[in-house]
């Protein structure tokens, strides 16, 4: 039996517009727009209003500015100041978009919420399973790796079985021909500012300079604040060496940026914490999985070890470059996303 009313998370982009066009053929749909910390909120809101009017659907704005600041921006800046590299989209999806935003949508009378994510959800034996989108270039399942069964049960991803190019062609057939070149950026609240400048303006007192040292402890220069550096970085270090040097570690305890040769960036075993399994139980630990250590990582074959406290180890068949504490290690079996852990 089909759900009667679907709330569409409209962003002003091609994906959410296509989502609304697809679903309005079979359901009563209503648009919803999140007010977060977008620097260009008024312009975005005007665009979403224009799209909703053209779609012929009502629109409601949900103000989550304060909650977004507390749950996403505080996590984002706090991680950097601890020498970690966060992924705000993963946290936002769990806490805000499919958390408070979805709760507001459902509370308004909607049966389910739909977004333009390129991912797929299937129910089998009473369990909701999350799969990659069929377009490998646009698959967004990685960002959904902290969702729960309760959240998955209320979500629809209409675009998971098509490619981005098919989405463009679909909306153009319906008279929406002004989307090319309007891809949303990775971090919505940054707009065109650099991460370092954003963090420096947001919180003072965390930009203490400190030493840049080699892995043997030799002081090579000074850094401008740990939050301006990330694992694998080579440019902008302000040091000279006979061989190229890269950031291999950030030590928040001693306020040091540690640099080393490229080969020192490779690790075969990594530790993770706060493991989360979408099905609510540990997977089979006797087989191999594909693990992505960042969104842009293609994934690598690995075995898993876990304990009873949400911690574990990931042992890769081949060493992986620039493993970054604070990022999410996301675990797949074929195209199914099983869960994730935070790299420590």
Short mmCIF file of C-alpha atoms in Angstrom, two decimals, residues 88-254:
data_model
loop_
_atom_site.label_atom_id
_atom_site.label_comp_id
_atom_site.label_asym_id
_atom_site.label_seq_id
_atom_site.Cartn_x
_atom_site.Cartn_y
_atom_site.Cartn_z
CA UNK A 88 30.22 17.36 8.95
CA UNK A 89 27.92 15.88 6.26
CA UNK A 90 27.87 12.47 7.97
CA UNK A 91 26.90 14.05 11.30
CA UNK A 92 24.40 16.44 9.71
CA UNK A 93 22.60 13.57 7.96
CA UNK A 94 22.18 11.67 11.22
CA UNK A 95 21.44 14.56 13.56
CA UNK A 96 19.78 17.20 11.38
CA UNK A 97 18.56 16.16 7.93
CA UNK A 98 17.27 12.70 8.86
CA UNK A 99 17.01 13.63 12.52
CA UNK A 100 15.31 16.88 13.53
CA UNK A 101 14.33 17.91 10.00
CA UNK A 102 12.68 14.57 9.26
CA UNK A 103 10.93 14.64 12.64
CA UNK A 104 9.43 18.02 11.74
CA UNK A 105 8.36 16.74 8.31
CA UNK A 106 6.66 13.67 9.79
CA UNK A 107 5.06 15.76 12.54
CA UNK A 108 3.45 17.94 9.85
CA UNK A 109 1.48 14.94 8.61
CA UNK A 110 3.81 13.41 6.04
CA UNK A 111 4.08 9.61 5.88
CA UNK A 112 7.69 9.56 4.67
CA UNK A 113 10.52 11.89 3.68
CA UNK A 114 12.26 11.85 0.30
CA UNK A 115 15.61 13.33 -0.72
CA UNK A 116 17.70 13.39 -3.89
CA UNK A 117 20.49 11.22 -2.49
CA UNK A 118 22.04 8.72 -4.86
CA UNK A 119 21.60 5.64 -2.66
CA UNK A 120 19.11 2.78 -2.32
CA UNK A 121 17.10 1.28 0.54
CA UNK A 122 15.61 -2.21 0.46
CA UNK A 123 13.73 -4.08 3.20
CA UNK A 124 14.48 -7.77 3.69
CA UNK A 125 13.41 -10.03 6.55
CA UNK A 126 12.21 -7.04 8.51
CA UNK A 127 15.54 -5.19 8.23
CA UNK A 128 16.19 -2.07 6.15
CA UNK A 129 19.38 -2.35 4.07
CA UNK A 130 21.27 0.57 2.53
CA UNK A 131 23.02 0.20 -0.84
CA UNK A 132 25.18 2.35 -3.08
CA UNK A 133 23.55 4.34 -5.86
CA UNK A 134 24.01 2.85 -9.32
CA UNK A 135 26.01 5.90 -10.51
CA UNK A 136 29.51 5.33 -9.03
CA UNK A 137 30.48 8.95 -9.64
CA UNK A 138 27.57 10.26 -7.58
CA UNK A 139 26.99 7.52 -5.00
CA UNK A 140 26.26 9.24 -1.67
CA UNK A 141 25.79 6.22 0.57
CA UNK A 142 29.04 7.04 2.44
CA UNK A 143 27.40 10.11 4.00
CA UNK A 144 24.51 7.98 5.30
CA UNK A 145 26.67 5.54 7.25
CA UNK A 146 25.40 6.60 10.71
CA UNK A 147 21.67 6.25 10.02
CA UNK A 148 19.46 3.97 12.11
CA UNK A 149 16.75 1.45 11.28
CA UNK A 150 14.14 3.91 12.51
CA UNK A 151 15.43 6.56 10.11
CA UNK A 152 15.80 4.24 7.11
CA UNK A 153 12.20 3.07 7.60
CA UNK A 154 10.92 6.60 6.85
CA UNK A 155 13.17 7.54 3.90
CA UNK A 156 12.69 7.32 0.12
CA UNK A 157 15.59 7.76 -2.35
CA UNK A 158 13.97 7.96 -5.81
CA UNK A 159 17.27 8.68 -7.62
CA UNK A 160 19.26 5.71 -6.37
CA UNK A 161 18.65 3.65 -9.51
CA UNK A 162 19.60 6.29 -12.07
CA UNK A 163 22.64 8.32 -13.12
CA UNK A 164 23.19 12.04 -12.69
CA UNK A 165 22.98 12.55 -16.44
CA UNK A 166 19.60 10.81 -16.50
CA UNK A 167 18.47 13.20 -13.75
CA UNK A 168 19.46 16.23 -15.82
CA UNK A 169 17.63 14.88 -18.88
CA UNK A 170 14.54 14.10 -16.81
CA UNK A 171 14.17 17.58 -15.32
CA UNK A 172 14.86 19.22 -18.69
CA UNK A 173 11.92 17.32 -20.18
CA UNK A 174 9.77 19.00 -17.53
CA UNK A 175 11.01 22.50 -18.35
CA UNK A 176 13.80 22.83 -15.76
CA UNK A 177 16.81 23.66 -17.92
CA UNK A 178 18.92 25.95 -15.69
CA UNK A 179 20.65 23.47 -13.39
CA UNK A 180 23.91 22.67 -15.20
CA UNK A 181 26.88 24.17 -13.38
CA UNK A 182 24.90 24.65 -10.15
CA UNK A 183 26.23 21.68 -8.17
CA UNK A 184 26.01 22.28 -4.43
CA UNK A 185 29.36 22.51 -2.66
CA UNK A 186 30.67 19.93 -0.24
CA UNK A 187 30.32 21.99 2.94
CA UNK A 188 27.18 24.14 2.77
CA UNK A 189 28.13 26.58 5.54
CA UNK A 190 31.55 27.52 4.12
CA UNK A 191 30.41 29.04 0.80
CA UNK A 192 33.68 30.35 -0.68
CA UNK A 193 35.69 30.77 2.52
CA UNK A 194 38.63 28.56 3.45
CA UNK A 195 38.24 26.15 6.37
CA UNK A 196 41.10 27.79 8.29
CA UNK A 197 39.61 31.26 7.96
CA UNK A 198 36.15 30.00 8.96
CA UNK A 199 37.53 28.35 12.09
CA UNK A 200 39.69 31.32 13.03
CA UNK A 201 36.72 33.67 12.80
CA UNK A 202 34.40 31.33 14.69
CA UNK A 203 36.52 30.59 17.76
CA UNK A 204 39.42 32.65 19.04
CA UNK A 205 42.26 31.33 21.16
CA UNK A 206 42.82 28.11 19.21
CA UNK A 207 45.29 29.39 16.64
CA UNK A 208 48.42 28.97 18.75
CA UNK A 209 51.49 28.42 16.63
CA UNK A 210 53.81 25.53 17.35
CA UNK A 211 56.66 23.46 15.95
CA UNK A 212 56.71 21.44 12.76
CA UNK A 213 58.88 18.43 13.48
CA UNK A 214 60.14 15.38 11.60
CA UNK A 215 59.18 11.89 12.71
CA UNK A 216 62.57 11.74 14.45
CA UNK A 217 61.72 14.89 16.44
CA UNK A 218 63.84 17.44 14.60
CA UNK A 219 62.28 20.92 14.50
CA UNK A 220 61.92 22.05 10.88
CA UNK A 221 59.69 25.12 11.18
CA UNK A 222 56.58 26.63 12.76
CA UNK A 223 52.93 25.98 12.04
CA UNK A 224 50.07 28.50 12.12
CA UNK A 225 47.58 26.44 14.16
CA UNK A 226 46.87 22.70 13.97
CA UNK A 227 43.44 23.29 12.41
CA UNK A 228 45.10 24.58 9.22
CA UNK A 229 46.69 21.20 8.44
CA UNK A 230 45.53 17.72 7.53
CA UNK A 231 47.10 14.31 7.00
CA UNK A 232 48.78 13.96 3.63
CA UNK A 233 49.22 17.71 3.10
CA UNK A 234 52.40 18.75 1.31
CA UNK A 235 51.86 22.33 0.16
CA UNK A 236 51.84 25.33 2.45
CA UNK A 237 54.13 23.86 5.13
CA UNK A 238 56.75 26.59 4.80
CA UNK A 239 59.68 24.19 5.23
CA UNK A 240 62.43 23.04 2.89
CA UNK A 241 63.85 19.55 2.56
CA UNK A 242 65.88 17.48 0.12
CA UNK A 243 62.96 15.05 -0.16
CA UNK A 244 59.25 15.95 -0.26
CA UNK A 245 57.68 15.98 3.20
CA UNK A 246 54.03 15.47 4.08
CA UNK A 247 51.95 15.88 7.23
CA UNK A 248 51.83 12.39 8.77
CA UNK A 249 50.32 13.27 12.17
CA UNK A 250 48.83 16.13 14.20
CA UNK A 251 49.64 15.98 17.92
CA UNK A 252 47.14 18.14 19.79
CA UNK A 253 48.67 17.27 23.16
CA UNK A 254 52.04 18.84 22.29
#
